[in-house]
Amino acid sequence: SLQPLVNVESVGTLTGTRNIEKFGSITPATLITDQNTDIPEGDYPALKQINYKIGDYADLFYAPNSLLADSAENVLNWLQTHIARKSVVTRNNAILTKLPNTQKKATITKFDDLFDAIFQLDAALMSSATILTNKSGFLTLRKVKNAMGDYLIKPDVTQDSGTYQLDGKTVVWVEDTWLPDNLDSNGKYVSHP
């Protein structure tokens, strides 16, 4: 599930707006050393308004008689599992469609390019940054070793198995189906997202 990677806002209406402040536009407050001085007017937050409209996701499907012939408990267990998986896939798809087109991003040709990309983030955001790629991209990164033969991506021993870190950043991957490789106009591989 990619949901932990995004901010989920609780709202009380089905449609509306939210204001967010651009982080980089915050400036320091004015230093006042004389208490008899008027406090100068400060700068105002650079707000960006985001419109939202809540919708529902729904599917209708038919169950074969062979499934319905099973016990009610087994049918309910199967339905719960199916709906839980479908919910994760649906939410992941909604998140992935909001990502910028990876074709527009700089291609990482050497391992140090990863660090260059991470350090383009604002320092306040860097600590919570996550590296997201597809399965093929993860496999490529997973095979990179240092001069001593040690893998640079390490399992995160503080988390469940299957969680990896690179330089303190969690590496998350999704199936190539959902986040495909970047291809040229002839359909040839260019890069991993």
mmCIF file with all atom_site columns, C-alpha atoms in Angstrom:
data_model
loop_
_atom_site.group_PDB
_atom_site.id
_atom_site.type_symbol
_atom_site.label_atom_id
_atom_site.label_alt_id
_atom_site.label_comp_id
_atom_site.label_asym_id
_atom_site.label_entity_id
_atom_site.label_seq_id
_atom_site.pdbx_PDB_ins_code
_atom_site.Cartn_x
_atom_site.Cartn_y
_atom_site.Cartn_z
_atom_site.occupancy
_atom_site.B_iso_or_equiv
_atom_site.pdbx_formal_charge
_atom_site.auth_seq_id
_atom_site.auth_comp_id
_atom_site.auth_asym_id
_atom_site.auth_atom_id
_atom_site.pdbx_PDB_model_num
ATOM 1   C CA . SER A 1 1   ? 0.000   0.000   0.000   1.00 0.00 ? 1   SER A CA 1
ATOM 2   C CA . LEU A 1 2   ? 1.302   3.416   -0.999  1.00 0.00 ? 2   LEU A CA 1
ATOM 3   C CA . GLN A 1 3   ? -1.155  5.219   1.273   1.00 0.00 ? 3   GLN A CA 1
ATOM 4   C CA . PRO A 1 4   ? 1.402   5.767   4.084   1.00 0.00 ? 4   PRO A CA 1
ATOM 5   C CA . LEU A 1 5   ? 3.463   7.802   1.580   1.00 0.00 ? 5   LEU A CA 1
ATOM 6   C CA . VAL A 1 6   ? 0.796   10.469  1.102   1.00 0.00 ? 6   VAL A CA 1
ATOM 7   C CA . ASN A 1 7   ? -0.962  12.938  3.371   1.00 0.00 ? 7   ASN A CA 1
ATOM 8   C CA . VAL A 1 8   ? -4.612  11.986  3.849   1.00 0.00 ? 8   VAL A CA 1
ATOM 9   C CA . GLU A 1 9   ? -6.808  14.944  4.791   1.00 0.00 ? 9   GLU A CA 1
ATOM 10  C CA . SER A 1 10  ? -10.051 14.453  6.678   1.00 0.00 ? 10  SER A CA 1
ATOM 11  C CA . VAL A 1 11  ? -12.847 16.638  5.348   1.00 0.00 ? 11  VAL A CA 1
ATOM 12  C CA . GLY A 1 12  ? -16.419 17.258  6.442   1.00 0.00 ? 12  GLY A CA 1
ATOM 13  C CA . THR A 1 13  ? -17.931 17.931  3.010   1.00 0.00 ? 13  THR A CA 1
ATOM 14  C CA . LEU A 1 14  ? -17.962 16.074  -0.296  1.00 0.00 ? 14  LEU A CA 1
ATOM 15  C CA . THR A 1 15  ? -16.596 19.067  -2.232  1.00 0.00 ? 15  THR A CA 1
ATOM 16  C CA . GLY A 1 16  ? -14.539 22.063  -1.231  1.00 0.00 ? 16  GLY A CA 1
ATOM 17  C CA . THR A 1 17  ? -11.057 23.530  -1.078  1.00 0.00 ? 17  THR A CA 1
ATOM 18  C CA . ARG A 1 18  ? -7.993  23.267  1.092   1.00 0.00 ? 18  ARG A CA 1
ATOM 19  C CA . ASN A 1 19  ? -5.246  25.874  1.388   1.00 0.00 ? 19  ASN A CA 1
ATOM 20  C CA . ILE A 1 20  ? -1.651  24.732  1.592   1.00 0.00 ? 20  ILE A CA 1
ATOM 21  C CA . GLU A 1 21  ? 1.416   26.859  2.166   1.00 0.00 ? 21  GLU A CA 1
ATOM 22  C CA . LYS A 1 22  ? 4.401   26.493  -0.111  1.00 0.00 ? 22  LYS A CA 1
ATOM 23  C CA . PHE A 1 23  ? 7.120   25.407  2.287   1.00 0.00 ? 23  PHE A CA 1
ATOM 24  C CA . GLY A 1 24  ? 9.997   27.248  0.625   1.00 0.00 ? 24  GLY A CA 1
ATOM 25  C CA . SER A 1 25  ? 8.255   30.635  0.888   1.00 0.00 ? 25  SER A CA 1
ATOM 26  C CA . ILE A 1 26  ? 8.405   30.893  4.698   1.00 0.00 ? 26  ILE A CA 1
ATOM 27  C CA . THR A 1 27  ? 10.783  33.651  5.853   1.00 0.00 ? 27  THR A CA 1
ATOM 28  C CA . PRO A 1 28  ? 12.198  34.408  9.311   1.00 0.00 ? 28  PRO A CA 1
ATOM 29  C CA . ALA A 1 29  ? 10.409  36.807  11.654  1.00 0.00 ? 29  ALA A CA 1
ATOM 30  C CA . THR A 1 30  ? 11.844  40.281  12.239  1.00 0.00 ? 30  THR A CA 1
ATOM 31  C CA . LEU A 1 31  ? 14.214  40.708  15.203  1.00 0.00 ? 31  LEU A CA 1
ATOM 32  C CA . ILE A 1 32  ? 12.993  43.376  17.636  1.00 0.00 ? 32  ILE A CA 1
ATOM 33  C CA . THR A 1 33  ? 15.530  44.642  20.202  1.00 0.00 ? 33  THR A CA 1
ATOM 34  C CA . ASP A 1 34  ? 13.723  47.798  21.308  1.00 0.00 ? 34  ASP A CA 1
ATOM 35  C CA . GLN A 1 35  ? 10.366  47.169  22.971  1.00 0.00 ? 35  GLN A CA 1
ATOM 36  C CA . ASN A 1 36  ? 9.261   50.714  22.103  1.00 0.00 ? 36  ASN A CA 1
ATOM 37  C CA . THR A 1 37  ? 9.543   50.011  18.364  1.00 0.00 ? 37  THR A CA 1
ATOM 38  C CA . ASP A 1 38  ? 6.463   49.260  16.322  1.00 0.00 ? 38  ASP A CA 1
ATOM 39  C CA . ILE A 1 39  ? 6.422   45.731  15.042  1.00 0.00 ? 39  ILE A CA 1
ATOM 40  C CA . PRO A 1 40  ? 6.707   45.795  11.251  1.00 0.00 ? 40  PRO A CA 1
ATOM 41  C CA . GLU A 1 41  ? 4.174   44.021  9.096   1.00 0.00 ? 41  GLU A CA 1
ATOM 42  C CA . GLY A 1 42  ? 5.416   40.567  8.188   1.00 0.00 ? 42  GLY A CA 1
ATOM 43  C CA . ASP A 1 43  ? 5.108   38.736  4.943   1.00 0.00 ? 43  ASP A CA 1
ATOM 44  C CA . TYR A 1 44  ? 1.970   36.808  4.232   1.00 0.00 ? 44  TYR A CA 1
ATOM 45  C CA . PRO A 1 45  ? 1.932   33.073  3.572   1.00 0.00 ? 45  PRO A CA 1
ATOM 46  C CA . ALA A 1 46  ? 2.061   32.065  -0.076  1.00 0.00 ? 46  ALA A CA 1
ATOM 47  C CA . LEU A 1 47  ? -1.030  29.895  -0.151  1.00 0.00 ? 47  LEU A CA 1
ATOM 48  C CA . LYS A 1 48  ? -2.098  27.577  -2.905  1.00 0.00 ? 48  LYS A CA 1
ATOM 49  C CA . GLN A 1 49  ? -5.708  26.508  -3.085  1.00 0.00 ? 49  GLN A CA 1
ATOM 50  C CA . ILE A 1 50  ? -6.479  22.886  -3.886  1.00 0.00 ? 50  ILE A CA 1
ATOM 51  C CA . ASN A 1 51  ? -9.996  21.903  -4.924  1.00 0.00 ? 51  ASN A CA 1
ATOM 52  C CA . TYR A 1 52  ? -11.304 18.496  -3.973  1.00 0.00 ? 52  TYR A CA 1
ATOM 53  C CA . LYS A 1 53  ? -14.326 16.426  -4.829  1.00 0.00 ? 53  LYS A CA 1
ATOM 54  C CA . ILE A 1 54  ? -14.925 13.182  -2.960  1.00 0.00 ? 54  ILE A CA 1
ATOM 55  C CA . GLY A 1 55  ? -16.124 10.279  -5.059  1.00 0.00 ? 55  GLY A CA 1
ATOM 56  C CA . ASP A 1 56  ? -16.834 6.614   -4.534  1.00 0.00 ? 56  ASP A CA 1
ATOM 57  C CA . TYR A 1 57  ? -15.220 3.656   -6.238  1.00 0.00 ? 57  TYR A CA 1
ATOM 58  C CA . ALA A 1 58  ? -17.447 0.712   -7.044  1.00 0.00 ? 58  ALA A CA 1
ATOM 59  C CA . ASP A 1 59  ? -17.451 -2.515  -9.035  1.00 0.00 ? 59  ASP A CA 1
ATOM 60  C CA . LEU A 1 60  ? -20.117 -5.068  -9.701  1.00 0.00 ? 60  LEU A CA 1
ATOM 61  C CA . PHE A 1 61  ? -19.107 -8.657  -10.253 1.00 0.00 ? 61  PHE A CA 1
ATOM 62  C CA . TYR A 1 62  ? -20.873 -11.965 -10.370 1.00 0.00 ? 62  TYR A CA 1
ATOM 63  C CA . ALA A 1 63  ? -19.867 -14.975 -8.329  1.00 0.00 ? 63  ALA A CA 1
ATOM 64  C CA . PRO A 1 64  ? -19.952 -18.377 -9.995  1.00 0.00 ? 64  PRO A CA 1
ATOM 65  C CA . ASN A 1 65  ? -22.226 -21.058 -8.587  1.00 0.00 ? 65  ASN A CA 1
ATOM 66  C CA . SER A 1 66  ? -19.195 -23.126 -7.606  1.00 0.00 ? 66  SER A CA 1
ATOM 67  C CA . LEU A 1 67  ? -18.117 -20.329 -5.236  1.00 0.00 ? 67  LEU A CA 1
ATOM 68  C CA . LEU A 1 68  ? -21.607 -19.832 -3.866  1.00 0.00 ? 68  LEU A CA 1
ATOM 69  C CA . ALA A 1 69  ? -21.880 -23.579 -3.226  1.00 0.00 ? 69  ALA A CA 1
ATOM 70  C CA . ASP A 1 70  ? -19.072 -23.262 -0.662  1.00 0.00 ? 70  ASP A CA 1
ATOM 71  C CA . SER A 1 71  ? -19.786 -22.561 2.999   1.00 0.00 ? 71  SER A CA 1
ATOM 72  C CA . ALA A 1 72  ? -20.957 -19.065 3.919   1.00 0.00 ? 72  ALA A CA 1
ATOM 73  C CA . GLU A 1 73  ? -17.805 -18.604 6.010   1.00 0.00 ? 73  GLU A CA 1
ATOM 74  C CA . ASN A 1 74  ? -15.519 -19.438 3.067   1.00 0.00 ? 74  ASN A CA 1
ATOM 75  C CA . VAL A 1 75  ? -17.465 -17.148 0.721   1.00 0.00 ? 75  VAL A CA 1
ATOM 76  C CA . LEU A 1 76  ? -17.230 -14.279 3.217   1.00 0.00 ? 76  LEU A CA 1
ATOM 77  C CA . ASN A 1 77  ? -13.489 -14.898 3.749   1.00 0.00 ? 77  ASN A CA 1
ATOM 78  C CA . TRP A 1 78  ? -12.920 -14.914 -0.010  1.00 0.00 ? 78  TRP A CA 1
ATOM 79  C CA . LEU A 1 79  ? -14.945 -11.691 -0.442  1.00 0.00 ? 79  LEU A CA 1
ATOM 80  C CA . GLN A 1 80  ? -13.098 -9.916  2.366   1.00 0.00 ? 80  GLN A CA 1
ATOM 81  C CA . THR A 1 81  ? -9.722  -10.872 0.899   1.00 0.00 ? 81  THR A CA 1
ATOM 82  C CA . HIS A 1 82  ? -10.769 -9.843  -2.617  1.00 0.00 ? 82  HIS A CA 1
ATOM 83  C CA . ILE A 1 83  ? -12.164 -6.488  -1.466  1.00 0.00 ? 83  ILE A CA 1
ATOM 84  C CA . ALA A 1 84  ? -9.090  -5.743  0.673   1.00 0.00 ? 84  ALA A CA 1
ATOM 85  C CA . ARG A 1 85  ? -6.757  -6.414  -2.287  1.00 0.00 ? 85  ARG A CA 1
ATOM 86  C CA . LYS A 1 86  ? -8.958  -4.407  -4.641  1.00 0.00 ? 86  LYS A CA 1
ATOM 87  C CA . SER A 1 87  ? -8.981  -1.495  -2.174  1.00 0.00 ? 87  SER A CA 1
ATOM 88  C CA . VAL A 1 88  ? -5.154  -1.392  -2.044  1.00 0.00 ? 88  VAL A CA 1
ATOM 89  C CA . VAL A 1 89  ? -4.863  -1.587  -5.846  1.00 0.00 ? 89  VAL A CA 1
ATOM 90  C CA . THR A 1 90  ? -7.486  1.156   -6.260  1.00 0.00 ? 90  THR A CA 1
ATOM 91  C CA . ARG A 1 91  ? -5.809  3.497   -3.760  1.00 0.00 ? 91  ARG A CA 1
ATOM 92  C CA . ASN A 1 92  ? -2.350  2.816   -5.227  1.00 0.00 ? 92  ASN A CA 1
ATOM 93  C CA . ASN A 1 93  ? -3.650  3.577   -8.707  1.00 0.00 ? 93  ASN A CA 1
ATOM 94  C CA . ALA A 1 94  ? -5.180  6.861   -7.493  1.00 0.00 ? 94  ALA A CA 1
ATOM 95  C CA . ILE A 1 95  ? -1.837  7.840   -5.934  1.00 0.00 ? 95  ILE A CA 1
ATOM 96  C CA . LEU A 1 96  ? 0.260   6.809   -8.944  1.00 0.00 ? 96  LEU A CA 1
ATOM 97  C CA . THR A 1 97  ? -1.903  8.821   -11.338 1.00 0.00 ? 97  THR A CA 1
ATOM 98  C CA . LYS A 1 98  ? -0.973  11.962  -9.355  1.00 0.00 ? 98  LYS A CA 1
ATOM 99  C CA . LEU A 1 99  ? 2.768   11.468  -9.847  1.00 0.00 ? 99  LEU A CA 1
ATOM 100 C CA . PRO A 1 100 ? 4.493   13.638  -12.434 1.00 0.00 ? 100 PRO A CA 1
ATOM 101 C CA . ASN A 1 101 ? 5.439   12.017  -15.716 1.00 0.00 ? 101 ASN A CA 1
ATOM 102 C CA . THR A 1 102 ? 8.745   10.268  -14.978 1.00 0.00 ? 102 THR A CA 1
ATOM 103 C CA . GLN A 1 103 ? 9.882   10.874  -18.559 1.00 0.00 ? 103 GLN A CA 1
ATOM 104 C CA . LYS A 1 104 ? 10.415  14.512  -17.566 1.00 0.00 ? 104 LYS A CA 1
ATOM 105 C CA . LYS A 1 105 ? 12.732  13.604  -14.700 1.00 0.00 ? 105 LYS A CA 1
ATOM 106 C CA . ALA A 1 106 ? 16.504  13.416  -14.987 1.00 0.00 ? 106 ALA A CA 1
ATOM 107 C CA . THR A 1 107 ? 17.761  9.934   -15.775 1.00 0.00 ? 107 THR A CA 1
ATOM 108 C CA . ILE A 1 108 ? 19.999  8.391   -13.152 1.00 0.00 ? 108 ILE A CA 1
ATOM 109 C CA . THR A 1 109 ? 22.994  6.960   -14.968 1.00 0.00 ? 109 THR A CA 1
ATOM 110 C CA . LYS A 1 110 ? 25.268  6.343   -11.995 1.00 0.00 ? 110 LYS A CA 1
ATOM 111 C CA . PHE A 1 111 ? 24.573  5.588   -8.357  1.00 0.00 ? 111 PHE A CA 1
ATOM 112 C CA . ASP A 1 112 ? 25.669  9.031   -7.155  1.00 0.00 ? 112 ASP A CA 1
ATOM 113 C CA . ASP A 1 113 ? 22.830  10.510  -9.231  1.00 0.00 ? 113 ASP A CA 1
ATOM 114 C CA . LEU A 1 114 ? 20.426  9.075   -6.622  1.00 0.00 ? 114 LEU A CA 1
ATOM 115 C CA . PHE A 1 115 ? 22.025  11.203  -3.930  1.00 0.00 ? 115 PHE A CA 1
ATOM 116 C CA . ASP A 1 116 ? 21.920  14.247  -6.224  1.00 0.00 ? 116 ASP A CA 1
ATOM 117 C CA . ALA A 1 117 ? 18.188  13.679  -6.732  1.00 0.00 ? 117 ALA A CA 1
ATOM 118 C CA . ILE A 1 118 ? 17.529  13.280  -2.996  1.00 0.00 ? 118 ILE A CA 1
ATOM 119 C CA . PHE A 1 119 ? 19.499  16.429  -2.153  1.00 0.00 ? 119 PHE A CA 1
ATOM 120 C CA . GLN A 1 120 ? 17.373  18.499  -4.542  1.00 0.00 ? 120 GLN A CA 1
ATOM 121 C CA . LEU A 1 121 ? 14.657  18.286  -1.872  1.00 0.00 ? 121 LEU A CA 1
ATOM 122 C CA . ASP A 1 122 ? 14.262  20.942  0.798   1.00 0.00 ? 122 ASP A CA 1
ATOM 123 C CA . ALA A 1 123 ? 16.206  19.875  3.910   1.00 0.00 ? 123 ALA A CA 1
ATOM 124 C CA . ALA A 1 124 ? 13.004  19.825  5.984   1.00 0.00 ? 124 ALA A CA 1
ATOM 125 C CA . LEU A 1 125 ? 11.416  17.362  3.561   1.00 0.00 ? 125 LEU A CA 1
ATOM 126 C CA . MET A 1 126 ? 14.479  15.192  3.008   1.00 0.00 ? 126 MET A CA 1
ATOM 127 C CA . SER A 1 127 ? 14.236  13.389  6.356   1.00 0.00 ? 127 SER A CA 1
ATOM 128 C CA . SER A 1 128 ? 10.865  11.874  5.445   1.00 0.00 ? 128 SER A CA 1
ATOM 129 C CA . ALA A 1 129 ? 11.643  11.241  1.770   1.00 0.00 ? 129 ALA A CA 1
ATOM 130 C CA . THR A 1 130 ? 10.978  7.830   0.236   1.00 0.00 ? 130 THR A CA 1
ATOM 131 C CA . ILE A 1 131 ? 12.464  6.378   -2.935  1.00 0.00 ? 131 ILE A CA 1
ATOM 132 C CA . LEU A 1 132 ? 9.683   4.969   -5.120  1.00 0.00 ? 132 LEU A CA 1
ATOM 133 C CA . THR A 1 133 ? 10.392  2.885   -8.204  1.00 0.00 ? 133 THR A CA 1
ATOM 134 C CA . ASN A 1 134 ? 9.011   -0.120  -10.030 1.00 0.00 ? 134 ASN A CA 1
ATOM 135 C CA . LYS A 1 135 ? 10.044  -3.734  -9.507  1.00 0.00 ? 135 LYS A CA 1
ATOM 136 C CA . SER A 1 136 ? 12.601  -3.607  -12.324 1.00 0.00 ? 136 SER A CA 1
ATOM 137 C CA . GLY A 1 137 ? 14.106  -0.407  -10.928 1.00 0.00 ? 137 GLY A CA 1
ATOM 138 C CA . PHE A 1 138 ? 14.278  -1.907  -7.453  1.00 0.00 ? 138 PHE A CA 1
ATOM 139 C CA . LEU A 1 139 ? 15.992  -5.024  -8.778  1.00 0.00 ? 139 LEU A CA 1
ATOM 140 C CA . THR A 1 140 ? 18.557  -2.844  -10.559 1.00 0.00 ? 140 THR A CA 1
ATOM 141 C CA . LEU A 1 141 ? 19.225  -0.852  -7.372  1.00 0.00 ? 141 LEU A CA 1
ATOM 142 C CA . ARG A 1 142 ? 19.231  -4.001  -5.240  1.00 0.00 ? 142 ARG A CA 1
ATOM 143 C CA . LYS A 1 143 ? 22.157  -5.433  -7.195  1.00 0.00 ? 143 LYS A CA 1
ATOM 144 C CA . VAL A 1 144 ? 24.464  -2.413  -6.753  1.00 0.00 ? 144 VAL A CA 1
ATOM 145 C CA . LYS A 1 145 ? 27.475  -3.174  -4.550  1.00 0.00 ? 145 LYS A CA 1
ATOM 146 C CA . ASN A 1 146 ? 30.228  -1.056  -3.081  1.00 0.00 ? 146 ASN A CA 1
ATOM 147 C CA . ALA A 1 147 ? 33.959  -1.708  -3.618  1.00 0.00 ? 147 ALA A CA 1
ATOM 148 C CA . MET A 1 148 ? 33.952  -4.295  -0.800  1.00 0.00 ? 148 MET A CA 1
ATOM 149 C CA . GLY A 1 149 ? 31.141  -6.260  -2.423  1.00 0.00 ? 149 GLY A CA 1
ATOM 150 C CA . ASP A 1 150 ? 28.434  -5.181  0.046   1.00 0.00 ? 150 ASP A CA 1
ATOM 151 C CA . TYR A 1 151 ? 24.991  -4.303  -1.288  1.00 0.00 ? 151 TYR A CA 1
ATOM 152 C CA . LEU A 1 152 ? 24.189  -0.595  -0.945  1.00 0.00 ? 152 LEU A CA 1
ATOM 153 C CA . ILE A 1 153 ? 20.491  -1.216  -0.368  1.00 0.00 ? 153 ILE A CA 1
ATOM 154 C CA . LYS A 1 154 ? 20.128  -2.866  3.029   1.00 0.00 ? 154 LYS A CA 1
ATOM 155 C CA . PRO A 1 155 ? 17.162  -4.597  4.649   1.00 0.00 ? 155 PRO A CA 1
ATOM 156 C CA . ASP A 1 156 ? 15.571  -2.370  7.285   1.00 0.00 ? 156 ASP A CA 1
ATOM 157 C CA . VAL A 1 157 ? 15.938  -4.514  10.401  1.00 0.00 ? 157 VAL A CA 1
ATOM 158 C CA . THR A 1 158 ? 13.534  -2.274  12.357  1.00 0.00 ? 158 THR A CA 1
ATOM 159 C CA . GLN A 1 159 ? 10.636  -3.135  10.013  1.00 0.00 ? 159 GLN A CA 1
ATOM 160 C CA . ASP A 1 160 ? 8.932   -6.242  8.706   1.00 0.00 ? 160 ASP A CA 1
ATOM 161 C CA . SER A 1 161 ? 10.844  -8.272  6.152   1.00 0.00 ? 161 SER A CA 1
ATOM 162 C CA . GLY A 1 162 ? 10.801  -6.885  2.641   1.00 0.00 ? 162 GLY A CA 1
ATOM 163 C CA . THR A 1 163 ? 11.534  -3.297  3.715   1.00 0.00 ? 163 THR A CA 1
ATOM 164 C CA . TYR A 1 164 ? 14.779  -1.850  2.406   1.00 0.00 ? 164 TYR A CA 1
ATOM 165 C CA . GLN A 1 165 ? 16.735  1.351   2.946   1.00 0.00 ? 165 GLN A CA 1
ATOM 166 C CA . LEU A 1 166 ? 19.274  3.331   0.997   1.00 0.00 ? 166 LEU A CA 1
ATOM 167 C CA . ASP A 1 167 ? 21.210  5.955   2.939   1.00 0.00 ? 167 ASP A CA 1
ATOM 168 C CA . GLY A 1 168 ? 18.427  6.081   5.548   1.00 0.00 ? 168 GLY A CA 1
ATOM 169 C CA . LYS A 1 169 ? 15.638  6.446   2.968   1.00 0.00 ? 169 LYS A CA 1
ATOM 170 C CA . THR A 1 170 ? 13.016  3.742   2.626   1.00 0.00 ? 170 THR A CA 1
ATOM 171 C CA . VAL A 1 171 ? 12.904  2.200   -0.849  1.00 0.00 ? 171 VAL A CA 1
ATOM 172 C CA . VAL A 1 172 ? 9.385   1.283   -1.985  1.00 0.00 ? 172 VAL A CA 1
ATOM 173 C CA . TRP A 1 173 ? 8.563   -0.509  -5.214  1.00 0.00 ? 173 TRP A CA 1
ATOM 174 C CA . VAL A 1 174 ? 5.411   -1.443  -7.047  1.00 0.00 ? 174 VAL A CA 1
ATOM 175 C CA . GLU A 1 175 ? 4.818   -3.875  -9.875  1.00 0.00 ? 175 GLU A CA 1
ATOM 176 C CA . ASP A 1 176 ? 5.916   -2.758  -13.329 1.00 0.00 ? 176 ASP A CA 1
ATOM 177 C CA . THR A 1 177 ? 2.270   -3.061  -14.403 1.00 0.00 ? 177 THR A CA 1
ATOM 178 C CA . TRP A 1 178 ? 1.338   -0.062  -12.241 1.00 0.00 ? 178 TRP A CA 1
ATOM 179 C CA . LEU A 1 179 ? 4.504   1.996   -12.713 1.00 0.00 ? 179 LEU A CA 1
ATOM 180 C CA . PRO A 1 180 ? 5.983   0.967   -16.067 1.00 0.00 ? 180 PRO A CA 1
ATOM 181 C CA . ASP A 1 181 ? 9.486   1.678   -17.318 1.00 0.00 ? 181 ASP A CA 1
ATOM 182 C CA . ASN A 1 182 ? 10.024  4.791   -19.410 1.00 0.00 ? 182 ASN A CA 1
ATOM 183 C CA . LEU A 1 183 ? 10.052  3.903   -23.105 1.00 0.00 ? 183 LEU A CA 1
ATOM 184 C CA . ASP A 1 184 ? 10.979  5.872   -26.201 1.00 0.00 ? 184 ASP A CA 1
ATOM 185 C CA . SER A 1 185 ? 8.593   6.450   -29.103 1.00 0.00 ? 185 SER A CA 1
ATOM 186 C CA . ASN A 1 186 ? 9.597   3.067   -30.551 1.00 0.00 ? 186 ASN A CA 1
ATOM 187 C CA . GLY A 1 187 ? 8.721   1.241   -27.333 1.00 0.00 ? 187 GLY A CA 1
ATOM 188 C CA . LYS A 1 188 ? 12.373  0.636   -26.338 1.00 0.00 ? 188 LYS A CA 1
ATOM 189 C CA . TYR A 1 189 ? 13.538  0.834   -22.736 1.00 0.00 ? 189 TYR A CA 1
ATOM 190 C CA . VAL A 1 190 ? 14.900  4.243   -21.667 1.00 0.00 ? 190 VAL A CA 1
ATOM 191 C CA . SER A 1 191 ? 14.915  4.168   -17.858 1.00 0.00 ? 191 SER A CA 1
ATOM 192 C CA . HIS A 1 192 ? 13.210  2.954   -14.706 1.00 0.00 ? 192 HIS A CA 1
ATOM 193 C CA . PRO A 1 193 ? 10.877  5.427   -12.998 1.00 0.00 ? 193 PRO A CA 1
#
